[in-house]
Coordinates of C-alpha atoms and ligand atoms in Angstrom, one line a residue:
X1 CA -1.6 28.2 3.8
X2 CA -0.4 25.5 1.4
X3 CA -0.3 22.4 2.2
X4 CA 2.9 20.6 3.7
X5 CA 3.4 16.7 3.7
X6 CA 4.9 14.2 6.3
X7 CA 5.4 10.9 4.9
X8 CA 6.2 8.2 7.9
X9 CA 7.5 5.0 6.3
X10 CA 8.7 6.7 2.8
X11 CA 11.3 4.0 2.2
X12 CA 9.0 1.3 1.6
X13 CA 7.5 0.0 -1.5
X14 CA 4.5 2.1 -1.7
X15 CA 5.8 5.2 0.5
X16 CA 9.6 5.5 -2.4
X17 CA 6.8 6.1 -4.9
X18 CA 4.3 8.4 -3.2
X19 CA 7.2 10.5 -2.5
X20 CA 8.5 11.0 -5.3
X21 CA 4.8 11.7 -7.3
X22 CA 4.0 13.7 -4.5
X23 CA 6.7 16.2 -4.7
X24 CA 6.2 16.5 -8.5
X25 CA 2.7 17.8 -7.3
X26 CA 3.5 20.1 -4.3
X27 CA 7.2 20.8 -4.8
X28 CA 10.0 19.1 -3.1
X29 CA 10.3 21.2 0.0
X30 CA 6.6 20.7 1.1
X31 CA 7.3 16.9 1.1
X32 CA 9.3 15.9 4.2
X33 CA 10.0 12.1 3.4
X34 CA 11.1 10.1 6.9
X35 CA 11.9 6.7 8.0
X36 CA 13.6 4.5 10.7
X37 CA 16.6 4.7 8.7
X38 CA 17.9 6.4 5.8
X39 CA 17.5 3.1 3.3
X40 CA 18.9 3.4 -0.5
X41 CA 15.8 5.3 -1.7
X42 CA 17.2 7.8 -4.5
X43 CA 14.5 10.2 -3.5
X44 CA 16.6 11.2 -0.2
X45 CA 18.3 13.9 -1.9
X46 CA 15.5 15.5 -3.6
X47 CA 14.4 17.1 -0.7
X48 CA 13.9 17.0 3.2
X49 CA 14.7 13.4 4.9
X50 CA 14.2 12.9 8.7
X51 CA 14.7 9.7 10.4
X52 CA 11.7 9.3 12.5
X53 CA 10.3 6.3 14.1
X54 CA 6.9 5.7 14.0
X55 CA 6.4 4.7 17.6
X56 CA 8.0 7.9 18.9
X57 CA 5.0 10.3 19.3
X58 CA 7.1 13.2 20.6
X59 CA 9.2 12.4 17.8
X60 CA 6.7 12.5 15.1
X61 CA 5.2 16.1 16.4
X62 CA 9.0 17.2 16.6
X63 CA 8.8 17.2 13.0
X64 CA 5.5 18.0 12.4
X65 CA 6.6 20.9 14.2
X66 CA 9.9 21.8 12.6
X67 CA 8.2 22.2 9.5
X68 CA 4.8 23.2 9.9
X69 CA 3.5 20.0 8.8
X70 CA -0.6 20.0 7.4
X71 CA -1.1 16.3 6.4
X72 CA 0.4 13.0 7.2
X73 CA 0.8 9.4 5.4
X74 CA 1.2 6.7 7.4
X75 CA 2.9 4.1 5.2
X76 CA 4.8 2.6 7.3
X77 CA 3.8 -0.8 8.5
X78 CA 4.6 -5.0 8.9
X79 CA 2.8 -6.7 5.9
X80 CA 1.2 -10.3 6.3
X81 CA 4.0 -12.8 5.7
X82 CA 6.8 -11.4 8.4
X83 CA 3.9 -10.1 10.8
X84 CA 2.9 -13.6 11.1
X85 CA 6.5 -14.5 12.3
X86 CA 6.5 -11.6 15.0
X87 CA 2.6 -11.0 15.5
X88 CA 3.1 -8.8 18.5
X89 CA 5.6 -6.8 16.9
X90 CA 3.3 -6.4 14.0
X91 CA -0.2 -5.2 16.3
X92 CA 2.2 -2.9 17.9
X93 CA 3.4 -1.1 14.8
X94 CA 0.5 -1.1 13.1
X95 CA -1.6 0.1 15.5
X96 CA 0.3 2.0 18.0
X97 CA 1.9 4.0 14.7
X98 CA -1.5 4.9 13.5
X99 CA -3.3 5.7 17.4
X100 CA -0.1 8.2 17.8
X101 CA -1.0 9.8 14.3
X102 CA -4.9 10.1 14.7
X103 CA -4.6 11.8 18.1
X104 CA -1.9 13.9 16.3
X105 CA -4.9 15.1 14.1
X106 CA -7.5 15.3 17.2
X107 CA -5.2 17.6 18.8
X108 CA -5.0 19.6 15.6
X109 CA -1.3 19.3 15.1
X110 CA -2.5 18.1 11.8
X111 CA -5.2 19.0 9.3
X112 CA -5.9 15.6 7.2
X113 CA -4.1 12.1 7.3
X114 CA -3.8 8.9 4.6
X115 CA -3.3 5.3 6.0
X116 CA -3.2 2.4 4.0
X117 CA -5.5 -0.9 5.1
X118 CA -5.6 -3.8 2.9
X119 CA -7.9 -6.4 1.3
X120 CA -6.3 -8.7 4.0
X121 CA -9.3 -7.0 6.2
X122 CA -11.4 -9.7 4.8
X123 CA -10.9 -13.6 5.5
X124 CA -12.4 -17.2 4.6
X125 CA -16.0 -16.0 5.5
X126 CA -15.8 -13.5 3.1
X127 CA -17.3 -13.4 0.0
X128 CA -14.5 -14.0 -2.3
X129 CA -16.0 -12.6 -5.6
X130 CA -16.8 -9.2 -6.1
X131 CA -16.3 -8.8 -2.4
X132 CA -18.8 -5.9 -1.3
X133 CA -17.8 -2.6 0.4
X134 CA -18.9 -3.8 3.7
X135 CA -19.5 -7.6 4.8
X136 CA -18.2 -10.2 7.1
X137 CA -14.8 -9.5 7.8
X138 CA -12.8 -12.2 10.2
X139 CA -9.5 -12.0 8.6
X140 CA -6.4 -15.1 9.8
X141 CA -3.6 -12.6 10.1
X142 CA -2.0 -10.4 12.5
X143 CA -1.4 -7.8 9.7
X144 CA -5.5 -8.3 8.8
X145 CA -6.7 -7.5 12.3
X146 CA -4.4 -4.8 12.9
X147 CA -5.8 -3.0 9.2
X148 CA -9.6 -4.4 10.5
X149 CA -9.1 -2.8 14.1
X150 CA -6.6 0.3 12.5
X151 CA -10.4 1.3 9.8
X152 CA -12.5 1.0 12.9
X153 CA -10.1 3.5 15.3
X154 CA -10.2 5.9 11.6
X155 CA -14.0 6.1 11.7
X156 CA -14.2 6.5 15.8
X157 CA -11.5 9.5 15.7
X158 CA -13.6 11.0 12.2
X159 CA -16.9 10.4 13.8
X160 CA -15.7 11.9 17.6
X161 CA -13.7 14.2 16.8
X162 CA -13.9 15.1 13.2
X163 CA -10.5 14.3 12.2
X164 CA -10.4 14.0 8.5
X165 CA -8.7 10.6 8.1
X166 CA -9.1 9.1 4.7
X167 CA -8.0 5.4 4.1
X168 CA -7.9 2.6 0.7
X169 CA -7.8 -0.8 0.7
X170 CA -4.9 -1.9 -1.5
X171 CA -4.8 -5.0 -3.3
X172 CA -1.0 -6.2 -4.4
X173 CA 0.8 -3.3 -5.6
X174 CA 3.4 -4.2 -8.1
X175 CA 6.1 -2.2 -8.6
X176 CA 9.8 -2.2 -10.4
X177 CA 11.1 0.3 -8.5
X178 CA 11.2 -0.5 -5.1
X179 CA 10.9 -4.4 -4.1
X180 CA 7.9 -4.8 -1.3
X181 CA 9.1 -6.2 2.3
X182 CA 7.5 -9.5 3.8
X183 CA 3.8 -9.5 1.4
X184 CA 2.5 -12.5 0.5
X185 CA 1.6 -11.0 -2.9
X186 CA 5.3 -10.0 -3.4
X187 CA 5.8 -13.2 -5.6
X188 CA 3.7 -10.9 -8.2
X189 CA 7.0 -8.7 -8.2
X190 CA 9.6 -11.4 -7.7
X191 CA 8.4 -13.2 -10.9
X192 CA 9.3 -10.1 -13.3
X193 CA 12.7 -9.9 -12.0
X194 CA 13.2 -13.4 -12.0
X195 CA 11.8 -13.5 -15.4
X196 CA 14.5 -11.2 -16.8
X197 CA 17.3 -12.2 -14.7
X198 CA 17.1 -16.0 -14.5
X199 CA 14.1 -17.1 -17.0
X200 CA 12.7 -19.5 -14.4
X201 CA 10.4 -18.3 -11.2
X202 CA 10.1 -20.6 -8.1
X203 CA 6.2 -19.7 -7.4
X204 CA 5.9 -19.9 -3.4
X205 CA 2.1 -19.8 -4.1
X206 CA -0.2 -22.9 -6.1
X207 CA -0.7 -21.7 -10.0
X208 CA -4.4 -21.2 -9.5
X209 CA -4.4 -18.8 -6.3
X210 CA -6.2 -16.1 -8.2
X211 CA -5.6 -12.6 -6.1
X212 CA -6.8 -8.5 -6.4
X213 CA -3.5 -7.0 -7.7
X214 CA -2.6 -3.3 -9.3
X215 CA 0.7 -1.2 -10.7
X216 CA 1.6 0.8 -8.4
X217 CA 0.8 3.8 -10.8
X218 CA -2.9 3.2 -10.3
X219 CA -2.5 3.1 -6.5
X220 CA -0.4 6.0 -6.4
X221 CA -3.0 7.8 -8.3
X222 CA -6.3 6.4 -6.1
X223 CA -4.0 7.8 -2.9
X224 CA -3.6 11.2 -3.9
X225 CA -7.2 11.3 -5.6
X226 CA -8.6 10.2 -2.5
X227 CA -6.8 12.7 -0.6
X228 CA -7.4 15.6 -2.8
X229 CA -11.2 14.5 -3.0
X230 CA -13.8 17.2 -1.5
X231 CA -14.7 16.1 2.3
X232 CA -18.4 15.6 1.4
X233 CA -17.3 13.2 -1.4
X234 CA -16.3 10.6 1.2
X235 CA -19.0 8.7 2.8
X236 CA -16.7 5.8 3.3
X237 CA -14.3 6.6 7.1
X238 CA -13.8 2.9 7.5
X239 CA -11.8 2.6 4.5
X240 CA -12.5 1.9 0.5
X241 CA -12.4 -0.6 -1.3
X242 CA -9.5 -0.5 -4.2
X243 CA -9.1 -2.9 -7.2
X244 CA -7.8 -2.8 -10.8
X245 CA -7.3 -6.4 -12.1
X246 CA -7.0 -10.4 -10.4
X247 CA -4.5 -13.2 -12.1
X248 CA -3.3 -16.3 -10.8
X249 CA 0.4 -17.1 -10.9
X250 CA -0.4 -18.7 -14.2
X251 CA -1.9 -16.2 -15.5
X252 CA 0.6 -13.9 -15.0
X253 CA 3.0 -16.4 -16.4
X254 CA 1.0 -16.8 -19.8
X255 CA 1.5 -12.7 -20.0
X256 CA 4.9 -13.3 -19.3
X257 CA 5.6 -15.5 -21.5
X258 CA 4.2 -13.5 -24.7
X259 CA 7.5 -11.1 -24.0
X260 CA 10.1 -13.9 -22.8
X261 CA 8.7 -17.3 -24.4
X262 CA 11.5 -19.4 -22.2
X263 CA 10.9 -18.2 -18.9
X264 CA 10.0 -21.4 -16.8
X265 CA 7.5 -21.0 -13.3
X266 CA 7.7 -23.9 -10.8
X267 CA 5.3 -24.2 -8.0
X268 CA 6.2 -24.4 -4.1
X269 CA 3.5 -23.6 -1.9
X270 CA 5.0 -22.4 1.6
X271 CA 3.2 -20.8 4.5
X272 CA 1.9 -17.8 2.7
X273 CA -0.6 -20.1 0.9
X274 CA -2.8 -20.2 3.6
X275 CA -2.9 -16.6 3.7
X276 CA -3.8 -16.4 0.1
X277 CA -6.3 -18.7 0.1
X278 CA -8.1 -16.6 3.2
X279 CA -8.2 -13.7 0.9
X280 CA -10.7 -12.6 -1.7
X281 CA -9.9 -13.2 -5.7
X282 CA -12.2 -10.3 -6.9
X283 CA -13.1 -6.9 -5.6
X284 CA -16.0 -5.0 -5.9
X285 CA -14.4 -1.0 -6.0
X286 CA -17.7 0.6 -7.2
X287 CA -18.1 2.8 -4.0
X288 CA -15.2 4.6 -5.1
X289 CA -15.8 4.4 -8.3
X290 CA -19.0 6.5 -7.5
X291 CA -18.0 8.9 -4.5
X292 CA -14.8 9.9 -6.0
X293 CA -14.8 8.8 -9.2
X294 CA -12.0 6.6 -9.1
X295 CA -10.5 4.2 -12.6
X296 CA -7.7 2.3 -13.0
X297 CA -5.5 2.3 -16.2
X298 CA -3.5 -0.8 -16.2
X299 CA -4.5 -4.0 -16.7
X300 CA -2.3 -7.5 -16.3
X301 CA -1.2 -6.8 -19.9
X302 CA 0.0 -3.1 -20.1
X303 CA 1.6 -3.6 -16.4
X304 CA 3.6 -6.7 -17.6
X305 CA 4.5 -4.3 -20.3
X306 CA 5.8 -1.7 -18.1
X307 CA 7.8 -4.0 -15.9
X308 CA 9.2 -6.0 -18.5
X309 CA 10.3 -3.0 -19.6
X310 CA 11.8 -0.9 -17.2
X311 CA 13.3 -3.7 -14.8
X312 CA 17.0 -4.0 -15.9
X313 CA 17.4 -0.8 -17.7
X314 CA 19.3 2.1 -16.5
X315 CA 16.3 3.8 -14.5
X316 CA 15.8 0.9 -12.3
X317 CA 17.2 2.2 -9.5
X318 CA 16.0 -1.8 -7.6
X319 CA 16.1 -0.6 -3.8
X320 CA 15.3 -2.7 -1.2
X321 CA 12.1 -1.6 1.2
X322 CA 13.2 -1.1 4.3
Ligands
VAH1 C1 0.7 -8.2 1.7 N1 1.2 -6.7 -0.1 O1 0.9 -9.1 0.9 C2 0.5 -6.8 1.1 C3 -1.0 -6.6 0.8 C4 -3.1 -7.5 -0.1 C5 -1.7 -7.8 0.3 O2 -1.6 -6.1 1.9 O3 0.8 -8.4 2.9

């Protein structure tokens, strides 16, 4: 039977894309996008919408029902900066979303399922260059424990009861196309669209808060590799490591500035800096690297290219994550 895909959360920044790619792969009727709401994303008439919410079990198998569904990506979630202004609200989306998915899977509704953790696993105590595969991990946010506790509840339900759950660790995913919702890496965004709207950036992180970022191209890619690798290829049921390049806001300003040599950055640290500075600057990736062969293709140059690029033109249809 070919495969058919539920994507929960498909509005947001990283789910709009993975939609889209997705049903360039497997056709647009095998990818059901859903969300709490319909959003602006231009994908919704490209193929099957449903407006699901992702603490409605009965809800979810409703759909999974309706169209026979085989795999499931769990996209939606709270990121770091607005969970820490509603940390219960946060743990209960992020967890009680994925617990209603993985005994989705143990009760075979479901053949295989993605869900997203983050480098904000790791905190302070963690090595902070070339951060290994597995190590101490004692992150300082809501949206960090819930990823922490979400990888541990992936491995239980895969080791128990064999569901096939396969999970990344994203770094800062930059994108044009849809802005991200409450990170504390979106400034890594905002500062491209600034940059060609305004030529000055207001940096609400310090100019030398060096953190793992990637286009969202390459973590489009490492999703559906991961998901398309053979079972035996992955070792790793806590979740992988993911990385692709690290800048500071200066940095990223320098490479800016090669394109547009006015554009000005200022620098006003807020609350988010603390959750920066609990993070790690450099990843080390080379488990998947070797299980499934994973390589990223764009670097802080060729991305600043691409956004530079496309943001303002025609095609940038900007939507808002929900
Ligand atoms: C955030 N963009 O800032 C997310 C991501 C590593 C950061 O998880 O919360």
């Amino acid at each position: 039977m070919s495969d058919t895909i539920l994507i929960l959360g498909a509005c947001g920044q990283i789910g709009t894309e993975l939609t889209q790619r997705l049903r360039e792969i497997y056709g647009s009727e095998q990818v059901i996008a859903s969300d709490i709401r319909e959003g602006d994303a231009a994908f919704l008439n490209s193929g099957p919408f449903e407006i699901i919410n992702v603490l409605d079990r009965d809800r979810i198998l409703e759909v999974i029902q309706k169209y026979k569904v085989t795999q499931v990506y769990l996209m939606a979630a709270m990121l770091s900066a607005t969970g820490e202004k509603m940390p219960l609200k946060a743990w209960d989306l992020n967890m009680q979303s994925l617990l209603h998915v993985l005994e989705l899977a143990k009760d075979k509704h479901i053949q295989k399922v993605y869900w997203p953790s983050s480098i904000a696993v790791f905190g302070s105590t963690s090595p902070k260059i070339n951060t290994p595969q597995q190590t101490v991990m004692e992150p300082s946010t809501v949206y960090g424990i819930s990823k922490v506790s979400g990888e541990h509840w992936c491995n239980y339900y895969h080791s128990k009861y064999g569901v096939d759950v396969r999970s990344l660790r994203y770094p800062g995913i930059i994108s044009w196309k849809t802005k991200p919702g409450g990170g504390t890496t979106d400034y890594a965004v905002d500062i491209y669209f600034k940059a060609k709207e305004e030529g000055t950036y207001e940096c609400f992180l310090s100019k030398d808060t060096k953190l793992p970022m990637m286009y969202m191209n390459d973590a489009i890619e490492a999703t559906i590799q991961i998901m398309q690798a053979k079972k035996e290829d992955i070792k790793m049921r806590t979740s992988y490591n993911l990385a692709a390049m690290s800048f500071t806001p200066e940095e990223i300003t320098e490479e800016i500035q090669k394109h547009i040599p006015e554009f000005t950055i200022s620098y006003n640290p807020d609350f988010r800096q603390e959750i920066a500075d609990s993070w790690p600057q450099i990843i080390d990736d080379s488990a998947a690297r070797a299980d499934w062969n994973w390589n990223h293709k764009f670097d802080l140059e060729l991305m600043t290219k691409e956004m530079l690029s496309n943001i303002g033109t025609k095609n940038n249809e900007l939507l808002t994550a929900l």
